[in-house]
PDB file of C-alpha atoms in Angstrom:
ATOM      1  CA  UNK A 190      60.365  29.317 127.721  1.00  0.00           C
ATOM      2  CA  UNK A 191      61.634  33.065 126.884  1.00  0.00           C
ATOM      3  CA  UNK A 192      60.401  32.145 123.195  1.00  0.00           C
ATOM      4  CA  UNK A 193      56.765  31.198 124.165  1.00  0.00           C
ATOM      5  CA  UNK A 194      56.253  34.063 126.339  1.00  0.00           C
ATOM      6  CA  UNK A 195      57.149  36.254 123.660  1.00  0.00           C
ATOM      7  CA  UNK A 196      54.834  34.652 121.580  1.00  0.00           C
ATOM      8  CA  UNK A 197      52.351  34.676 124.373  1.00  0.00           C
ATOM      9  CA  UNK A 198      52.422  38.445 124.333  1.00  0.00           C
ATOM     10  CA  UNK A 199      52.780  38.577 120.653  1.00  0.00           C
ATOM     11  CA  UNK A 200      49.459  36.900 120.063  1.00  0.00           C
ATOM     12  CA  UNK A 201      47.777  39.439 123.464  1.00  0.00           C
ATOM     13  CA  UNK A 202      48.654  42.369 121.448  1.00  0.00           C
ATOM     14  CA  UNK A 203      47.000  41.226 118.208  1.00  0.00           C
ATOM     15  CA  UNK A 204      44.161  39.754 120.124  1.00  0.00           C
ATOM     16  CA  UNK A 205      43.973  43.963 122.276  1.00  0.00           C
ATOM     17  CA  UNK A 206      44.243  45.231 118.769  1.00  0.00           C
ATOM     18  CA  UNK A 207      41.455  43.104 117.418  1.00  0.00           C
ATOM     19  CA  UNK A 208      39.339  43.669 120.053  1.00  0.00           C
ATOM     20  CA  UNK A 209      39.706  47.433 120.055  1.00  0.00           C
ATOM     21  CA  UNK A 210      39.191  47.655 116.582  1.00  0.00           C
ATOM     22  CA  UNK A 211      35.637  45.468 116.714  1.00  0.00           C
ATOM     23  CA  UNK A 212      34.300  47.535 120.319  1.00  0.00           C
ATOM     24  CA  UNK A 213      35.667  50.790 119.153  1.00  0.00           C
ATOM     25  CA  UNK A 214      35.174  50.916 115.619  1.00  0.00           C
ATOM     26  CA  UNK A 215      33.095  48.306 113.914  1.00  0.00           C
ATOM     27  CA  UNK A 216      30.460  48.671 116.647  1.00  0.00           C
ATOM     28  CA  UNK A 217      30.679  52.426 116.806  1.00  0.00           C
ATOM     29  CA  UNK A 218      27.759  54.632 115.530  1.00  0.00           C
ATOM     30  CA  UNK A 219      30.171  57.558 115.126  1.00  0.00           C
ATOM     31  CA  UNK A 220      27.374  59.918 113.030  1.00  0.00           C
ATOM     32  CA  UNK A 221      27.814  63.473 114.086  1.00  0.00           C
ATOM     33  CA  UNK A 222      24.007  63.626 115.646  1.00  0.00           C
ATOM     34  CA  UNK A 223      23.313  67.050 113.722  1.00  0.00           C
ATOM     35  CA  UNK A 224      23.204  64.910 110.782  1.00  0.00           C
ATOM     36  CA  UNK A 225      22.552  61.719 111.751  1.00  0.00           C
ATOM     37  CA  UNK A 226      19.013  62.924 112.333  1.00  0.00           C
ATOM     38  CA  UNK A 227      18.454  63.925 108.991  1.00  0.00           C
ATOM     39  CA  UNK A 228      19.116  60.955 107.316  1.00  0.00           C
ATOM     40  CA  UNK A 229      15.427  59.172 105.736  1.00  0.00           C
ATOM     41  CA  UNK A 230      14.054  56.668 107.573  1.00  0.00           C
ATOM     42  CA  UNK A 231      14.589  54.144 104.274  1.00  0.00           C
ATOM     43  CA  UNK A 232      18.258  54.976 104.173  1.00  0.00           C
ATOM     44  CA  UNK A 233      20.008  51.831 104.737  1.00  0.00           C
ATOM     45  CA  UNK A 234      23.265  52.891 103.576  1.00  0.00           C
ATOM     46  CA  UNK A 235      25.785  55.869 104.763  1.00  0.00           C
ATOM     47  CA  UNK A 236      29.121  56.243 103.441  1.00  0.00           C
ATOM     48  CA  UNK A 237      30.163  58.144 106.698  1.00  0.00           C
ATOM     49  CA  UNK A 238      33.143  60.877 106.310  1.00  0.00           C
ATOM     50  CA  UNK A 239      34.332  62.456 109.214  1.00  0.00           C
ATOM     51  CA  UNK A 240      37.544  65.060 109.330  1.00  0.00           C
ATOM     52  CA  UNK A 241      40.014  66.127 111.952  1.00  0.00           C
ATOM     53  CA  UNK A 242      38.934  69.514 111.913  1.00  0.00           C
ATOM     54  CA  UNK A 243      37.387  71.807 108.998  1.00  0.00           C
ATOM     55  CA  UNK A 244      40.096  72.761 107.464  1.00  0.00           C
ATOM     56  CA  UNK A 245      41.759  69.023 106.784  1.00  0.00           C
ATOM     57  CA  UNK A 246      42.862  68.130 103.894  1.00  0.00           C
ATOM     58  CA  UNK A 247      42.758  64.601 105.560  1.00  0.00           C
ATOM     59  CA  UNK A 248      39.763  62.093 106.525  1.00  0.00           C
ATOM     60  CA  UNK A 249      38.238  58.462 106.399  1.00  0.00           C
ATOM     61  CA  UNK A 250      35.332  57.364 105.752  1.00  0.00           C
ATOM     62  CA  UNK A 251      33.228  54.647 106.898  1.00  0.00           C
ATOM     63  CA  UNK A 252      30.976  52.212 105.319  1.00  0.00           C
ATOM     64  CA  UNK A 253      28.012  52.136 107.690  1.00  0.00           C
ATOM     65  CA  UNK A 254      24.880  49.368 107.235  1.00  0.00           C
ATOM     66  CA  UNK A 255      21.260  49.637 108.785  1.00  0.00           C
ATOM     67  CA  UNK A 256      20.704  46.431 110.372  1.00  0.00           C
ATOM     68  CA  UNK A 257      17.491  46.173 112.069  1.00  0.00           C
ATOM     69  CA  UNK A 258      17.953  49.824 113.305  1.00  0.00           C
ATOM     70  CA  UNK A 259      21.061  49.268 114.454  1.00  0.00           C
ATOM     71  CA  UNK A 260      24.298  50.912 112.262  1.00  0.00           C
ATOM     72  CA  UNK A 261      26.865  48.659 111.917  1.00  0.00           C
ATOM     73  CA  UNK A 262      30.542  49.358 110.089  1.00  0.00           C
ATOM     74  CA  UNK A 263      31.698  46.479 107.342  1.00  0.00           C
ATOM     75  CA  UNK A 264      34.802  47.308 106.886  1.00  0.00           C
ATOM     76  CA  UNK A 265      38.116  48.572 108.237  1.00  0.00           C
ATOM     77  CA  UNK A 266      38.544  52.728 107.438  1.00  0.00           C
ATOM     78  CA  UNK A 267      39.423  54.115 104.240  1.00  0.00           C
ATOM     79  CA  UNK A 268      41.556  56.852 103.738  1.00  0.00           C
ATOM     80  CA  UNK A 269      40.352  59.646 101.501  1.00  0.00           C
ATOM     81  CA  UNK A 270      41.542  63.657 101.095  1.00  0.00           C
ATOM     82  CA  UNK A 271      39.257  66.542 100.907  1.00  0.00           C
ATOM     83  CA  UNK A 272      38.792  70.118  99.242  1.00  0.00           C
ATOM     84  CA  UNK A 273      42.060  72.226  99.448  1.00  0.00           C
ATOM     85  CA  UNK A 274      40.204  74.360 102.305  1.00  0.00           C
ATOM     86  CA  UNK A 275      38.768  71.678 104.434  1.00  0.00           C
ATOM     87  CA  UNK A 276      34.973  71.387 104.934  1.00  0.00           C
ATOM     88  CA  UNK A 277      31.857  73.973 104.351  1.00  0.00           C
ATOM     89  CA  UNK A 278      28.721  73.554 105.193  1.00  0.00           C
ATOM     90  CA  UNK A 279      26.845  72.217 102.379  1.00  0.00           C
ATOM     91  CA  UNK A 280      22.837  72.354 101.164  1.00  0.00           C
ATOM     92  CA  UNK A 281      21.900  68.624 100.943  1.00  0.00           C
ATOM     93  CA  UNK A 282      18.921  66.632 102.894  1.00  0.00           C
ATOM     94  CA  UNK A 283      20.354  68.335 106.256  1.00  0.00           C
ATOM     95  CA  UNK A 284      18.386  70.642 108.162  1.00  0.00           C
ATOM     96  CA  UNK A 285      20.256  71.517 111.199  1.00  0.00           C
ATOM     97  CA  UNK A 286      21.708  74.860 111.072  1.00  0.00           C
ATOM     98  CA  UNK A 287      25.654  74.961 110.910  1.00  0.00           C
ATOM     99  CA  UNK A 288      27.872  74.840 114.247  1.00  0.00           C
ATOM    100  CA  UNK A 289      28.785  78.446 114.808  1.00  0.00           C
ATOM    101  CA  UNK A 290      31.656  79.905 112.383  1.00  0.00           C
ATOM    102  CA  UNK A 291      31.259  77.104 109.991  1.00  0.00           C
ATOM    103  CA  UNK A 292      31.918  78.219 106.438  1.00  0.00           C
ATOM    104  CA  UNK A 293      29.324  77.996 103.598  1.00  0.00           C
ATOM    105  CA  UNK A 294      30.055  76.109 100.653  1.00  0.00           C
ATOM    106  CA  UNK A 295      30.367  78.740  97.830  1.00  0.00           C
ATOM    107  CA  UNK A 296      31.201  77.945  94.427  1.00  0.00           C
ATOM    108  CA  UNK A 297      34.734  78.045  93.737  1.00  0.00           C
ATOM    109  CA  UNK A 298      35.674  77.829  97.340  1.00  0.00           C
ATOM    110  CA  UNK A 299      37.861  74.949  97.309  1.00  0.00           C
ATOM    111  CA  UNK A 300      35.990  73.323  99.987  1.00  0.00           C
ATOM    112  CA  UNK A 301      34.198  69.828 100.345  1.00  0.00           C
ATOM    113  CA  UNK A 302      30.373  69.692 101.354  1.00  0.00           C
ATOM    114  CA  UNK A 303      30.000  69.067 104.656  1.00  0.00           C
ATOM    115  CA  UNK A 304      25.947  67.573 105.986  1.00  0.00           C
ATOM    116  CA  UNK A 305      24.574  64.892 104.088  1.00  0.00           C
ATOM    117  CA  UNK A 306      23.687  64.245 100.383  1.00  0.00           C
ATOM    118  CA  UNK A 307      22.284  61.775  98.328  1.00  0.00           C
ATOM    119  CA  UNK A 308      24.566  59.849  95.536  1.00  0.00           C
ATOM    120  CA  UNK A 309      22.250  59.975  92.441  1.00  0.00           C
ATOM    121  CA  UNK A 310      24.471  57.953  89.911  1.00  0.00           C
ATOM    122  CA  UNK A 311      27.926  56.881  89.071  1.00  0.00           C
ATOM    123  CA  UNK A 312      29.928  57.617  86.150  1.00  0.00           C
ATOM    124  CA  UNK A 313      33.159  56.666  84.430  1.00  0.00           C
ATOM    125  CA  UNK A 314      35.239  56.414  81.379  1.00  0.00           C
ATOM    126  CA  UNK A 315      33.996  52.475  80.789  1.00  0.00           C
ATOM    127  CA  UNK A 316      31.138  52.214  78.499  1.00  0.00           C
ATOM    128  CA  UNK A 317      28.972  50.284  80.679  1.00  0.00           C
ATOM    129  CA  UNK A 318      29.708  49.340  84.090  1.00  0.00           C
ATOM    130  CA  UNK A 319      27.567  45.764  85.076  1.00  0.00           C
ATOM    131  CA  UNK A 320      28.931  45.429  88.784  1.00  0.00           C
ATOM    132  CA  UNK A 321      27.477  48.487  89.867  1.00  0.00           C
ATOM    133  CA  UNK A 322      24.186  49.138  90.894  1.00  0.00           C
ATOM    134  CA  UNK A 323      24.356  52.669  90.929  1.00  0.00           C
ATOM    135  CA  UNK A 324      22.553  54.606  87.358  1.00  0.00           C
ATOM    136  CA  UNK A 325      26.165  54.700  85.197  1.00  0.00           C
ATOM    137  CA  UNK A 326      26.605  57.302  83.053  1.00  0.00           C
ATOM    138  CA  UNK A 327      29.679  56.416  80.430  1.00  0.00           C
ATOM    139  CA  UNK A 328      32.282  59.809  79.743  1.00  0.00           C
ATOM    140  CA  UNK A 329      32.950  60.257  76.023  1.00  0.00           C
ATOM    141  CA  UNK A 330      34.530  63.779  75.707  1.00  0.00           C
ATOM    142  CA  UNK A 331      31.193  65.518  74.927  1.00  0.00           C
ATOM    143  CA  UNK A 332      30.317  65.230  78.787  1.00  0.00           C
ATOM    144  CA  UNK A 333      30.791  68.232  80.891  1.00  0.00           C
ATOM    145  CA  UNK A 334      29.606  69.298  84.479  1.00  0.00           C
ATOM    146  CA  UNK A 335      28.651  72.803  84.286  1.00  0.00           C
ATOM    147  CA  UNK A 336      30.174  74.962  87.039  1.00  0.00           C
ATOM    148  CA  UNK A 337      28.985  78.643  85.425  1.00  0.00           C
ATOM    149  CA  UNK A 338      26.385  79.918  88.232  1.00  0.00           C
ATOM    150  CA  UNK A 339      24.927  81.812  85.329  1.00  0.00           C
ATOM    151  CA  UNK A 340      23.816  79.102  83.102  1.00  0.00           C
ATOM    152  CA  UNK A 341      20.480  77.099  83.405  1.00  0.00           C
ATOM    153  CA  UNK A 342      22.897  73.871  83.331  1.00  0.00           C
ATOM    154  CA  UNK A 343      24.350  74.861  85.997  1.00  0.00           C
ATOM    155  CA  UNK A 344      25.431  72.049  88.933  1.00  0.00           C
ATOM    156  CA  UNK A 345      24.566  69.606  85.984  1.00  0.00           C
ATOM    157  CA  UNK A 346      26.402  66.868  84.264  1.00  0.00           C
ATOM    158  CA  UNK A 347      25.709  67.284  80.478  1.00  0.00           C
ATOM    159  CA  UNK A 348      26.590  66.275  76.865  1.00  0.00           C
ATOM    160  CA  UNK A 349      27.402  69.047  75.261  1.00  0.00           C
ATOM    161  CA  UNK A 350      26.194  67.940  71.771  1.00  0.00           C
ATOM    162  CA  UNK A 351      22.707  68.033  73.033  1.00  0.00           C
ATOM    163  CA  UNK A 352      22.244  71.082  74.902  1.00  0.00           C
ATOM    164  CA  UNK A 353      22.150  74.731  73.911  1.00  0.00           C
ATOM    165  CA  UNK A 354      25.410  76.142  75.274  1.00  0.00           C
ATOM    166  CA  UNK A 355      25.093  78.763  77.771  1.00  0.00           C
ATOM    167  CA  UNK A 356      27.573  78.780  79.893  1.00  0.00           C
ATOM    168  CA  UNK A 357      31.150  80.787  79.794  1.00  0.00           C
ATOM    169  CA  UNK A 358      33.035  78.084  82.018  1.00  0.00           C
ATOM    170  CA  UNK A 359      33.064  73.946  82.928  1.00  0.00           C
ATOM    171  CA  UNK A 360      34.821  70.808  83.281  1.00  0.00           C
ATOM    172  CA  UNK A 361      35.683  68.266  81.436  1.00  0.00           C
ATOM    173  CA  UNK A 362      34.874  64.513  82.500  1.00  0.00           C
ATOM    174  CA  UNK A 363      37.242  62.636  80.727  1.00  0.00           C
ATOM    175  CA  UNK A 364      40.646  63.849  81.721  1.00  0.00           C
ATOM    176  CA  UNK A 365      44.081  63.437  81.065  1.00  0.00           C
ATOM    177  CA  UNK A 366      45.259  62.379  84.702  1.00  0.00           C
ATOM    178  CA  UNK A 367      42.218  60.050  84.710  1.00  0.00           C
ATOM    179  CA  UNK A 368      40.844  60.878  88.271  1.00  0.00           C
ATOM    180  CA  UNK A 369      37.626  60.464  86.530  1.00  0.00           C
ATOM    181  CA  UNK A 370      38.061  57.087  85.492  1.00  0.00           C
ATOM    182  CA  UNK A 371      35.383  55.969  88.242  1.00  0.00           C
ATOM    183  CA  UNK A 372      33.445  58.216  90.037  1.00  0.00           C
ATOM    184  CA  UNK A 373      30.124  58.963  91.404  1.00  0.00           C
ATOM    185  CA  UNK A 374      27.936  62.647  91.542  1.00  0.00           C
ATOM    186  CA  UNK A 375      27.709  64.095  94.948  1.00  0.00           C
ATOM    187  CA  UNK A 376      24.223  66.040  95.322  1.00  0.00           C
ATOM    188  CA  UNK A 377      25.385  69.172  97.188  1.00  0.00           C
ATOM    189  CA  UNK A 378      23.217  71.891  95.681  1.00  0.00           C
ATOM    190  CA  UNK A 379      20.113  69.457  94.863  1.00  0.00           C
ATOM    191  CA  UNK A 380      18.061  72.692  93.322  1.00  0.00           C
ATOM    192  CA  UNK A 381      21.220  74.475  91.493  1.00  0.00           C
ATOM    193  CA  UNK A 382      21.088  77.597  93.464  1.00  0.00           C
ATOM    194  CA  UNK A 383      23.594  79.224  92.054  1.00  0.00           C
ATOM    195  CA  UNK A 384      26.914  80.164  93.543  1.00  0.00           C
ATOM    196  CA  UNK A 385      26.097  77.522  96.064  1.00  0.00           C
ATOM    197  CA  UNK A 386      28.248  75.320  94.850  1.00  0.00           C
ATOM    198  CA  UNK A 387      28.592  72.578  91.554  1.00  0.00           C
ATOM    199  CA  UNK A 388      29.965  69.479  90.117  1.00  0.00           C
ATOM    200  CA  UNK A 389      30.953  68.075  93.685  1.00  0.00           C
ATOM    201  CA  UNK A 390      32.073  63.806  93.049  1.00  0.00           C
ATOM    202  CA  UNK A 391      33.570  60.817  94.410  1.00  0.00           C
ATOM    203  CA  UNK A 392      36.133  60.062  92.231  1.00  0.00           C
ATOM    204  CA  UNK A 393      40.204  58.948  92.715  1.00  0.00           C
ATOM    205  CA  UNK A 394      42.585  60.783  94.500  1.00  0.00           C
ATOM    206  CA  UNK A 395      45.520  62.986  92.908  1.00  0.00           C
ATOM    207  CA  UNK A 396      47.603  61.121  95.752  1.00  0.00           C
ATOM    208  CA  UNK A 397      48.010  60.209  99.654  1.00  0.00           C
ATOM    209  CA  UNK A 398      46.872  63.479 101.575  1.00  0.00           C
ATOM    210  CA  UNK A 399      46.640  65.641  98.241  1.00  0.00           C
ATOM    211  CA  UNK A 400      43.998  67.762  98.271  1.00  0.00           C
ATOM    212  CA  UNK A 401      40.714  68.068  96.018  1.00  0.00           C
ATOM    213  CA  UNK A 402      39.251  71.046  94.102  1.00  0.00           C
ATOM    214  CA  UNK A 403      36.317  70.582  96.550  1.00  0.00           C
ATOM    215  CA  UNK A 404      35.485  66.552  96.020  1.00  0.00           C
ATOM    216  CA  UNK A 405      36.090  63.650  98.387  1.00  0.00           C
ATOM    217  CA  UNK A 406      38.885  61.532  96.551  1.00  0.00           C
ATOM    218  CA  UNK A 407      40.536  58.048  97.871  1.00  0.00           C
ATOM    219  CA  UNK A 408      42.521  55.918  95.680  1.00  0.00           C
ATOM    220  CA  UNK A 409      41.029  54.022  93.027  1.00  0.00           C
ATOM    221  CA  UNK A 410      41.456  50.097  94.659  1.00  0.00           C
ATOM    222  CA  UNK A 411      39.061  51.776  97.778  1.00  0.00           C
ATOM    223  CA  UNK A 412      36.862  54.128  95.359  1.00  0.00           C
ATOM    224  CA  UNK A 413      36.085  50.615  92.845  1.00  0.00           C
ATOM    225  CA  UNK A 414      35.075  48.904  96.360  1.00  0.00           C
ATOM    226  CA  UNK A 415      32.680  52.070  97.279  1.00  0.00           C
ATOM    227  CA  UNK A 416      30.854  51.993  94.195  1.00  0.00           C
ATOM    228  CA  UNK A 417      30.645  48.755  94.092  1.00  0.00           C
ATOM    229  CA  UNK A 418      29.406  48.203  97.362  1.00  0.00           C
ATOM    230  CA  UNK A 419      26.160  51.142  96.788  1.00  0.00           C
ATOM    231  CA  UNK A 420      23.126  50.066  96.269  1.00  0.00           C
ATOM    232  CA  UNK A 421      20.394  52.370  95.573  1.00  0.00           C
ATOM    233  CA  UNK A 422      17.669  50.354  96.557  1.00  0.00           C
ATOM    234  CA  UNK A 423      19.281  50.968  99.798  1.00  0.00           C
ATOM    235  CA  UNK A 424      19.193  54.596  99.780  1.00  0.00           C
ATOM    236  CA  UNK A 425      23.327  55.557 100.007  1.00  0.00           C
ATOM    237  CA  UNK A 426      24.117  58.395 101.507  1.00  0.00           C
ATOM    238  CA  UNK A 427      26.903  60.598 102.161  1.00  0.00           C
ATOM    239  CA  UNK A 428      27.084  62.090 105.351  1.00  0.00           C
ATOM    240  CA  UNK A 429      30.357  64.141 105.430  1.00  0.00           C
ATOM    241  CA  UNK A 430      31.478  66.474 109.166  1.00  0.00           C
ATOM    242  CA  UNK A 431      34.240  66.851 111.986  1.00  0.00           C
ATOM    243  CA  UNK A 432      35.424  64.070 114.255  1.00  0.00           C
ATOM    244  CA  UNK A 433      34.660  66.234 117.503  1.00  0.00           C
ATOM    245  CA  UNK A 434      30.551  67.222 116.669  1.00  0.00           C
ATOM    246  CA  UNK A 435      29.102  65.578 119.164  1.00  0.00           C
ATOM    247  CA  UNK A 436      27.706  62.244 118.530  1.00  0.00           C
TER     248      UNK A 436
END
């Protein structure tokens, strides 16, 4: 008797957990509004990122599907890390003005764009990449994303070989501690204004709750599944802010 209540309030639990989980995640919008309304009316897909607080290091995102006008979450949370500095308010498709003492994103800031962006193409170090839908572009060591504000590259993934070099400073795509290895560009800065920010990805994480030069990082099992699961006939985008704006 002792055995089967125990088992009784065993299978409760799992059943409270479930159920809490489906009401009060899977069904939840959770878009900050501010950006929410920004998003295109064809956008179908919203890899949703929401933080703590603006300076977190820490956040999850969200896979979020238009259904009929109705979002709808497929899967369970994944953990990713931010910029070093948190959040700053980013220049994507977002045209609410930011909440009041919200950084800017600046170049070189450390900081993750926060507002919402579209996700133009996917890259890694794979020569050709069949299961995604994204554009792919393959890495070979002559691609670089140009972070000098001062060049006409600038906020551009490039192959060296085939443009005139202008710039003084940039990073290289294929790298040695392969968080490249998948990854997909972030479109912060659509109209490369300079100092407003370059070169911002998806890509794999340097670890649990280790912070990014400015990029939204998760580890590689969960960033494979992401690109994976974009589609850009769906219109993906990111829409990256703080747990508490109001929904």
């Amino acid at each position: 008797m002792k055995r089967s209540r125990i088992l009784m309030i065993a299978a409760a639990a799992a059943l409270g957990a479930a159920l809490i989980w489906w009401f009060g995640v899977a069904r939840e919008p959770l878009m900050p509004r501010m950006l929410a309304q920004s998003l295109p009316d064809q956008c179908r897909q919203v890899l949703l990122v929401l933080a703590p607080d603006e300076r977190s290091v820490t956040a999850q995102m969200w896979l979020l599907e238009n259904n009929e006008g109705e979002w709808e979450v497929v899967r369970e949370p994944i953990d990713c890390t931010l910029g070093h500095q948190g959040l700053a308010w980013g220049t994507g498709e977002h045209t609410a003005a930011p909440p009041a003492g919200f950084r800017i994103k600046r170049e070189g800031d450390k900081c993750s764009p926060a507002g919402v962006f579209r996700i133009p193409f996917a890259f890694g170090v794979a020569p050709t990449a069949s299961d995604l839908k994204l554009p792919y572009t393959p890495l070979t060591p002559s691609i670089i994303g140009v972070d000098d504000p001062k060049s006409r590259y600038y906020n551009q993934v490039v192959d060296n070989t085939k443009v005139p070099r202008d710039w003084d400073s940039n990073e290289a795509m294929v790298r040695h501690d392969r968080l490249y290895e998948w990854g997909a560009f972030i479109a912060n800065n659509p109209t490369c204004t300079p100092g407003l920010g370059s070169c911002i990805f998806l890509h794999i994480w340097p670890g649990p709750g280790k912070g990014t030069a400015g990029c939204t990082a998760m580890s590689p099992e969960n960033l494979k599944e992401v690109l994976t699961w974009l589609d850009p006939a769906r219109e993906p985008r990111l829409v990256q802010g703080v747990e508490t704006w109001e929904k």
